[in-house]
Structures are given as structure tokens and as C-alpha cells.
Amino acid sequence: KTESVCVVIFAFNEEAFIGEQIDSIAAQTTPPRQIVFVDDHSTDNTLQIAQYHLLKLKEKIGEDCNITITKNTYGKGKCKAYSLGCGLAKEKWICVAAGDDKLPPNYVEKNIEFLNKRNFDFCLNNFYVCDDKLNVIKIKNIQKFANDGIFYRNYMSGYLFIKRETLEKIIPLPDDLQFEDWFVNMWLYE
């Protein structure tokens, strides 16, 4: 059974990782109802690999999952790709993931359970430091950083799971941003 979740993936030259990212979405215990993939004019095989894996995902999940693939005609940057992808999301919940991310198997299910139980609009999750083969080297627990200078130490990342209506207040992101996660997370912390 799919859930009212959209996974937004934005990528630029992520051919080494994008297949595993999409396969991690296909492996969810509760699959998303929508996936939006934004390729920011990659010059490698990111788009072709993503299309292949998204087709396999569609075969697994079935008609309950709507997939949108879009490619910028010229590189607009991560922030524009982020805004474009989030703007195409139509479900109640949005999971934002970069092309080199990999979701744990019960990520969607656990986040929905957590957010609904507490009536929260968003949560940031732990993130994993990985090698170039996506093998976990270290787990970073965001909660540990909350009272330990999260901005000072530059620990601003992790997966974002957010209500669409909340994210709509943030996007489109400003044109001059270099790092989307800093802006979004600081906005959410206010």
C-alpha cells in the first residue's frame, strides 16, 4: 500500500549513486505515491541510469506510484532543481533526497508514524557518512548536535521529511543560494 508521500530527488552527475538511491526507494516498506526526479543537466549518464531504475521501481510498486522525470536544459544549480522538484510534489508529505542519498528500508513508514503521532510538520533525520560505494563509514545523529552548536560546526544535513504545505512556504528558494539545506533548515528552526 502506498502512502501520501512524494520523494523528490535532485541530481547532477550522480551516475555512481543514483541507481542505489532509486533502488532504496523501491525497497521501502511503505512505498511513496509519487516520485519526482530532477536532473540538473548532468553531463554523465545520471538521467539514463535514473530512467532505468525508475522503470524498475514502477514495475515493482505498480500504478499507485506516479513518476515525473524532468531535465533542466542547462545547469541551473541544486537550489533551482530542489525548488522545481518540490514544486511538482502533490502529496501530503515530501521526502527530499539528493542523488547521492540512500534511504533506509523503513524510512517512509517510520517518518509518517513519527510525524503523525506527534502532529509535527517536519523532521530531520540522522545522516550517514559513506564512501564512494555508499558503504556507511559513520552515522551522524542530528539530535546530538541540537545543543552542540549545529550551525557553528556546520552539521546541517540529513534527510528532510516535511508536509507539503510547510515546504510551500519556503520554496522557491532564493536564486543566489549555494547550499539549499542550510537555508531550508535555518528557516525551519525559526
PDB file of C-alpha atoms in Angstrom:
ATOM      1  CA  LYS A   1       0.000   0.000   0.000  1.00  0.00           C
ATOM      2  CA  THR A   2       1.403   3.387  -0.985  1.00  0.00           C
ATOM      3  CA  GLU A   3       1.267   6.366   1.340  1.00  0.00           C
ATOM      4  CA  SER A   4       0.620  10.045   0.551  1.00  0.00           C
ATOM      5  CA  VAL A   5       4.348  10.713   0.175  1.00  0.00           C
ATOM      6  CA  CYS A   6       6.382  12.205  -2.650  1.00  0.00           C
ATOM      7  CA  VAL A   7      10.105  11.550  -2.823  1.00  0.00           C
ATOM      8  CA  VAL A   8      11.861  14.404  -4.604  1.00  0.00           C
ATOM      9  CA  ILE A   9      15.295  13.541  -5.971  1.00  0.00           C
ATOM     10  CA  PHE A  10      17.539  16.192  -7.462  1.00  0.00           C
ATOM     11  CA  ALA A  11      20.787  15.188  -9.118  1.00  0.00           C
ATOM     12  CA  PHE A  12      23.745  16.459 -11.064  1.00  0.00           C
ATOM     13  CA  ASN A  13      26.341  13.975 -12.342  1.00  0.00           C
ATOM     14  CA  GLU A  14      25.404  11.271  -9.842  1.00  0.00           C
ATOM     15  CA  GLU A  15      25.748   8.231 -12.135  1.00  0.00           C
ATOM     16  CA  ALA A  16      27.743   6.365  -9.474  1.00  0.00           C
ATOM     17  CA  PHE A  17      24.957   6.679  -6.882  1.00  0.00           C
ATOM     18  CA  ILE A  18      21.574   7.345  -8.490  1.00  0.00           C
ATOM     19  CA  GLY A  19      20.722   3.696  -9.151  1.00  0.00           C
ATOM     20  CA  GLU A  20      21.196   2.774  -5.499  1.00  0.00           C
ATOM     21  CA  GLN A  21      19.220   5.816  -4.404  1.00  0.00           C
ATOM     22  CA  ILE A  22      16.225   4.820  -6.523  1.00  0.00           C
ATOM     23  CA  ASP A  23      16.544   1.158  -5.516  1.00  0.00           C
ATOM     24  CA  SER A  24      16.422   2.262  -1.865  1.00  0.00           C
ATOM     25  CA  ILE A  25      13.095   3.960  -2.596  1.00  0.00           C
ATOM     26  CA  ALA A  26      11.800   0.790  -4.271  1.00  0.00           C
ATOM     27  CA  ALA A  27      12.781  -1.162  -1.136  1.00  0.00           C
ATOM     28  CA  GLN A  28      10.644   0.951   1.200  1.00  0.00           C
ATOM     29  CA  THR A  29       8.294  -0.997   3.480  1.00  0.00           C
ATOM     30  CA  THR A  30       5.717   1.706   2.689  1.00  0.00           C
ATOM     31  CA  PRO A  31       6.282   2.934  -0.881  1.00  0.00           C
ATOM     32  CA  PRO A  32       5.665   6.552  -1.872  1.00  0.00           C
ATOM     33  CA  ARG A  33       2.721   7.526  -4.065  1.00  0.00           C
ATOM     34  CA  GLN A  34       4.808   9.954  -6.136  1.00  0.00           C
ATOM     35  CA  ILE A  35       8.430  10.342  -7.183  1.00  0.00           C
ATOM     36  CA  VAL A  36       9.807  13.476  -8.813  1.00  0.00           C
ATOM     37  CA  PHE A  37      13.256  13.205 -10.347  1.00  0.00           C
ATOM     38  CA  VAL A  38      15.027  16.401 -11.445  1.00  0.00           C
ATOM     39  CA  ASP A  39      18.234  16.101 -13.437  1.00  0.00           C
ATOM     40  CA  ASP A  40      20.131  19.389 -13.400  1.00  0.00           C
ATOM     41  CA  HIS A  41      21.640  18.973 -16.862  1.00  0.00           C
ATOM     42  CA  SER A  42      24.046  16.156 -15.958  1.00  0.00           C
ATOM     43  CA  THR A  43      26.869  15.555 -18.402  1.00  0.00           C
ATOM     44  CA  ASP A  44      27.256  11.902 -17.450  1.00  0.00           C
ATOM     45  CA  ASN A  45      24.726   9.021 -17.559  1.00  0.00           C
ATOM     46  CA  THR A  46      22.730  10.088 -14.494  1.00  0.00           C
ATOM     47  CA  LEU A  47      19.486  10.592 -16.401  1.00  0.00           C
ATOM     48  CA  GLN A  48      19.674   7.304 -18.317  1.00  0.00           C
ATOM     49  CA  ILE A  49      20.503   5.317 -15.183  1.00  0.00           C
ATOM     50  CA  ALA A  50      17.700   7.054 -13.276  1.00  0.00           C
ATOM     51  CA  GLN A  51      15.189   6.304 -16.048  1.00  0.00           C
ATOM     52  CA  TYR A  52      16.146   2.619 -15.999  1.00  0.00           C
ATOM     53  CA  HIS A  53      15.835   2.309 -12.217  1.00  0.00           C
ATOM     54  CA  LEU A  54      12.617   4.341 -12.090  1.00  0.00           C
ATOM     55  CA  LEU A  55      11.094   1.986 -14.681  1.00  0.00           C
ATOM     56  CA  LYS A  56      12.054  -0.988 -12.493  1.00  0.00           C
ATOM     57  CA  LEU A  57      10.588   0.802  -9.468  1.00  0.00           C
ATOM     58  CA  LYS A  58       7.312   1.447 -11.327  1.00  0.00           C
ATOM     59  CA  GLU A  59       7.084  -2.240 -12.237  1.00  0.00           C
ATOM     60  CA  LYS A  60       7.540  -3.172  -8.577  1.00  0.00           C
ATOM     61  CA  ILE A  61       5.211  -0.617  -6.992  1.00  0.00           C
ATOM     62  CA  GLY A  62       2.644  -0.518  -9.779  1.00  0.00           C
ATOM     63  CA  GLU A  63       0.135   2.070 -10.896  1.00  0.00           C
ATOM     64  CA  ASP A  64      -0.209   3.501  -7.388  1.00  0.00           C
ATOM     65  CA  CYS A  65       3.063   5.371  -7.900  1.00  0.00           C
ATOM     66  CA  ASN A  66       3.225   8.419 -10.170  1.00  0.00           C
ATOM     67  CA  ILE A  67       6.705   9.202 -11.525  1.00  0.00           C
ATOM     68  CA  THR A  68       7.743  12.546 -13.005  1.00  0.00           C
ATOM     69  CA  ILE A  69      11.129  12.956 -14.677  1.00  0.00           C
ATOM     70  CA  THR A  70      12.345  16.378 -15.696  1.00  0.00           C
ATOM     71  CA  LYS A  71      15.680  17.633 -17.002  1.00  0.00           C
ATOM     72  CA  ASN A  72      16.887  21.197 -16.911  1.00  0.00           C
ATOM     73  CA  THR A  73      18.034  22.254 -20.365  1.00  0.00           C
ATOM     74  CA  TYR A  74      21.058  23.938 -18.804  1.00  0.00           C
ATOM     75  CA  GLY A  75      22.580  23.622 -15.347  1.00  0.00           C
ATOM     76  CA  LYS A  76      20.570  25.814 -13.000  1.00  0.00           C
ATOM     77  CA  GLY A  77      22.121  24.516  -9.785  1.00  0.00           C
ATOM     78  CA  LYS A  78      20.966  22.442  -6.835  1.00  0.00           C
ATOM     79  CA  CYS A  79      18.678  25.108  -5.412  1.00  0.00           C
ATOM     80  CA  LYS A  80      16.726  25.530  -8.644  1.00  0.00           C
ATOM     81  CA  ALA A  81      16.457  21.750  -9.066  1.00  0.00           C
ATOM     82  CA  TYR A  82      15.293  21.489  -5.425  1.00  0.00           C
ATOM     83  CA  SER A  83      12.625  24.163  -5.939  1.00  0.00           C
ATOM     84  CA  LEU A  84      11.475  22.662  -9.237  1.00  0.00           C
ATOM     85  CA  GLY A  85      11.146  19.162  -7.785  1.00  0.00           C
ATOM     86  CA  CYS A  86       9.367  20.294  -4.629  1.00  0.00           C
ATOM     87  CA  GLY A  87       7.054  22.471  -6.694  1.00  0.00           C
ATOM     88  CA  LEU A  88       5.945  19.382  -8.656  1.00  0.00           C
ATOM     89  CA  ALA A  89       5.188  17.381  -5.491  1.00  0.00           C
ATOM     90  CA  LYS A  90       1.457  16.845  -4.951  1.00  0.00           C
ATOM     91  CA  GLU A  91       1.313  14.543  -1.935  1.00  0.00           C
ATOM     92  CA  LYS A  92       0.758  15.447   1.729  1.00  0.00           C
ATOM     93  CA  TRP A  93       4.334  14.545   2.735  1.00  0.00           C
ATOM     94  CA  ILE A  94       7.566  15.258   0.882  1.00  0.00           C
ATOM     95  CA  CYS A  95      10.862  13.487   1.353  1.00  0.00           C
ATOM     96  CA  VAL A  96      13.712  15.481  -0.176  1.00  0.00           C
ATOM     97  CA  ALA A  97      16.758  13.441  -1.190  1.00  0.00           C
ATOM     98  CA  ALA A  98      19.859  14.236  -3.205  1.00  0.00           C
ATOM     99  CA  GLY A  99      21.029  11.906  -5.935  1.00  0.00           C
ATOM    100  CA  ASP A 100      23.780  10.506  -3.748  1.00  0.00           C
ATOM    101  CA  ASP A 101      21.496   9.695  -0.797  1.00  0.00           C
ATOM    102  CA  LYS A 102      20.230   6.237   0.096  1.00  0.00           C
ATOM    103  CA  LEU A 103      17.111   5.787   2.227  1.00  0.00           C
ATOM    104  CA  PRO A 104      16.901   3.139   4.949  1.00  0.00           C
ATOM    105  CA  PRO A 105      14.251   0.452   4.124  1.00  0.00           C
ATOM    106  CA  ASN A 106      11.634   1.684   6.608  1.00  0.00           C
ATOM    107  CA  TYR A 107      12.306   5.402   6.203  1.00  0.00           C
ATOM    108  CA  VAL A 108       8.889   6.417   4.823  1.00  0.00           C
ATOM    109  CA  GLU A 109       6.940   4.267   7.260  1.00  0.00           C
ATOM    110  CA  LYS A 110       8.858   5.419  10.354  1.00  0.00           C
ATOM    111  CA  ASN A 111       8.686   9.114   9.453  1.00  0.00           C
ATOM    112  CA  ILE A 112       4.949   9.061   8.813  1.00  0.00           C
ATOM    113  CA  GLU A 113       4.395   7.223  12.083  1.00  0.00           C
ATOM    114  CA  PHE A 114       6.629   9.674  13.991  1.00  0.00           C
ATOM    115  CA  LEU A 115       5.146  12.843  12.479  1.00  0.00           C
ATOM    116  CA  ASN A 116       1.504  11.781  12.716  1.00  0.00           C
ATOM    117  CA  LYS A 117       1.885  10.605  16.317  1.00  0.00           C
ATOM    118  CA  ARG A 118       3.327  13.972  17.372  1.00  0.00           C
ATOM    119  CA  ASN A 119       1.395  16.156  14.921  1.00  0.00           C
ATOM    120  CA  PHE A 120       4.668  17.663  13.627  1.00  0.00           C
ATOM    121  CA  ASP A 121       5.100  19.310  10.219  1.00  0.00           C
ATOM    122  CA  PHE A 122       8.659  18.120   9.566  1.00  0.00           C
ATOM    123  CA  CYS A 123      11.604  16.194  10.873  1.00  0.00           C
ATOM    124  CA  LEU A 124      15.277  15.975  10.045  1.00  0.00           C
ATOM    125  CA  ASN A 125      16.852  12.569  10.300  1.00  0.00           C
ATOM    126  CA  ASN A 126      20.268  11.182  11.030  1.00  0.00           C
ATOM    127  CA  PHE A 127      22.586  11.014   8.110  1.00  0.00           C
ATOM    128  CA  TYR A 128      25.306   8.623   7.154  1.00  0.00           C
ATOM    129  CA  VAL A 129      28.812   9.443   6.044  1.00  0.00           C
ATOM    130  CA  CYS A 130      29.617   6.974   3.261  1.00  0.00           C
ATOM    131  CA  ASP A 131      32.467   6.053   0.994  1.00  0.00           C
ATOM    132  CA  ASP A 132      32.240   6.251  -2.793  1.00  0.00           C
ATOM    133  CA  LYS A 133      30.396   2.879  -2.844  1.00  0.00           C
ATOM    134  CA  LEU A 134      27.763   4.105  -0.332  1.00  0.00           C
ATOM    135  CA  ASN A 135      29.156   1.883   2.422  1.00  0.00           C
ATOM    136  CA  VAL A 136      28.414   3.527   5.767  1.00  0.00           C
ATOM    137  CA  ILE A 137      31.517   4.876   7.454  1.00  0.00           C
ATOM    138  CA  LYS A 138      29.806   6.801  10.240  1.00  0.00           C
ATOM    139  CA  ILE A 139      26.287   7.671  11.395  1.00  0.00           C
ATOM    140  CA  LYS A 140      25.710  11.307  12.375  1.00  0.00           C
ATOM    141  CA  ASN A 141      22.927  11.717  14.905  1.00  0.00           C
ATOM    142  CA  ILE A 142      21.345  15.132  14.384  1.00  0.00           C
ATOM    143  CA  GLN A 143      19.843  15.116  17.882  1.00  0.00           C
ATOM    144  CA  LYS A 144      23.335  15.148  19.374  1.00  0.00           C
ATOM    145  CA  PHE A 145      24.093  18.370  17.515  1.00  0.00           C
ATOM    146  CA  ALA A 146      20.964  20.272  18.537  1.00  0.00           C
ATOM    147  CA  ASN A 147      22.541  21.624  21.724  1.00  0.00           C
ATOM    148  CA  ASP A 148      26.105  21.421  20.482  1.00  0.00           C
ATOM    149  CA  GLY A 149      26.471  24.254  18.008  1.00  0.00           C
ATOM    150  CA  ILE A 150      24.693  22.770  14.984  1.00  0.00           C
ATOM    151  CA  PHE A 151      25.343  25.891  12.912  1.00  0.00           C
ATOM    152  CA  TYR A 152      28.828  26.569  14.234  1.00  0.00           C
ATOM    153  CA  ARG A 153      30.088  23.090  13.457  1.00  0.00           C
ATOM    154  CA  ASN A 154      28.492  23.019  10.003  1.00  0.00           C
ATOM    155  CA  TYR A 155      26.405  19.921  10.726  1.00  0.00           C
ATOM    156  CA  MET A 156      23.449  20.817   8.588  1.00  0.00           C
ATOM    157  CA  SER A 157      22.273  17.941   6.527  1.00  0.00           C
ATOM    158  CA  GLY A 158      20.337  14.747   6.843  1.00  0.00           C
ATOM    159  CA  TYR A 159      17.117  13.744   5.200  1.00  0.00           C
ATOM    160  CA  LEU A 160      14.197  16.142   5.270  1.00  0.00           C
ATOM    161  CA  PHE A 161      10.667  14.787   5.621  1.00  0.00           C
ATOM    162  CA  ILE A 162       8.120  17.615   5.562  1.00  0.00           C
ATOM    163  CA  LYS A 163       4.458  18.474   4.998  1.00  0.00           C
ATOM    164  CA  ARG A 164       3.931  19.906   1.531  1.00  0.00           C
ATOM    165  CA  GLU A 165       2.033  22.916   2.903  1.00  0.00           C
ATOM    166  CA  THR A 166       5.007  23.788   5.131  1.00  0.00           C
ATOM    167  CA  LEU A 167       7.549  23.383   2.342  1.00  0.00           C
ATOM    168  CA  GLU A 168       5.432  25.588   0.059  1.00  0.00           C
ATOM    169  CA  LYS A 169       6.192  28.473   2.440  1.00  0.00           C
ATOM    170  CA  ILE A 170       9.923  28.051   1.749  1.00  0.00           C
ATOM    171  CA  ILE A 171      10.087  27.461  -1.998  1.00  0.00           C
ATOM    172  CA  PRO A 172      11.075  28.727  -4.422  1.00  0.00           C
ATOM    173  CA  LEU A 173      14.487  29.062  -2.832  1.00  0.00           C
ATOM    174  CA  PRO A 174      16.410  32.302  -3.422  1.00  0.00           C
ATOM    175  CA  ASP A 175      18.420  32.339  -6.674  1.00  0.00           C
ATOM    176  CA  ASP A 176      21.735  33.195  -5.063  1.00  0.00           C
ATOM    177  CA  LEU A 177      21.916  30.258  -2.640  1.00  0.00           C
ATOM    178  CA  GLN A 178      24.809  27.870  -2.792  1.00  0.00           C
ATOM    179  CA  PHE A 179      23.520  25.323  -0.251  1.00  0.00           C
ATOM    180  CA  GLU A 180      19.829  24.517  -0.147  1.00  0.00           C
ATOM    181  CA  ASP A 181      19.968  22.508   3.075  1.00  0.00           C
ATOM    182  CA  TRP A 182      21.337  25.415   5.125  1.00  0.00           C
ATOM    183  CA  PHE A 183      18.586  27.775   4.001  1.00  0.00           C
ATOM    184  CA  VAL A 184      15.748  25.287   4.450  1.00  0.00           C
ATOM    185  CA  ASN A 185      16.953  24.078   7.833  1.00  0.00           C
ATOM    186  CA  MET A 186      17.522  27.585   9.197  1.00  0.00           C
ATOM    187  CA  TRP A 187      14.042  28.603   8.007  1.00  0.00           C
ATOM    188  CA  LEU A 188      12.565  25.569   9.768  1.00  0.00           C
ATOM    189  CA  TYR A 189      14.457  26.263  13.004  1.00  0.00           C
ATOM    190  CA  GLU A 190      12.990  29.786  13.197  1.00  0.00           C
TER     191      GLU A 190
END
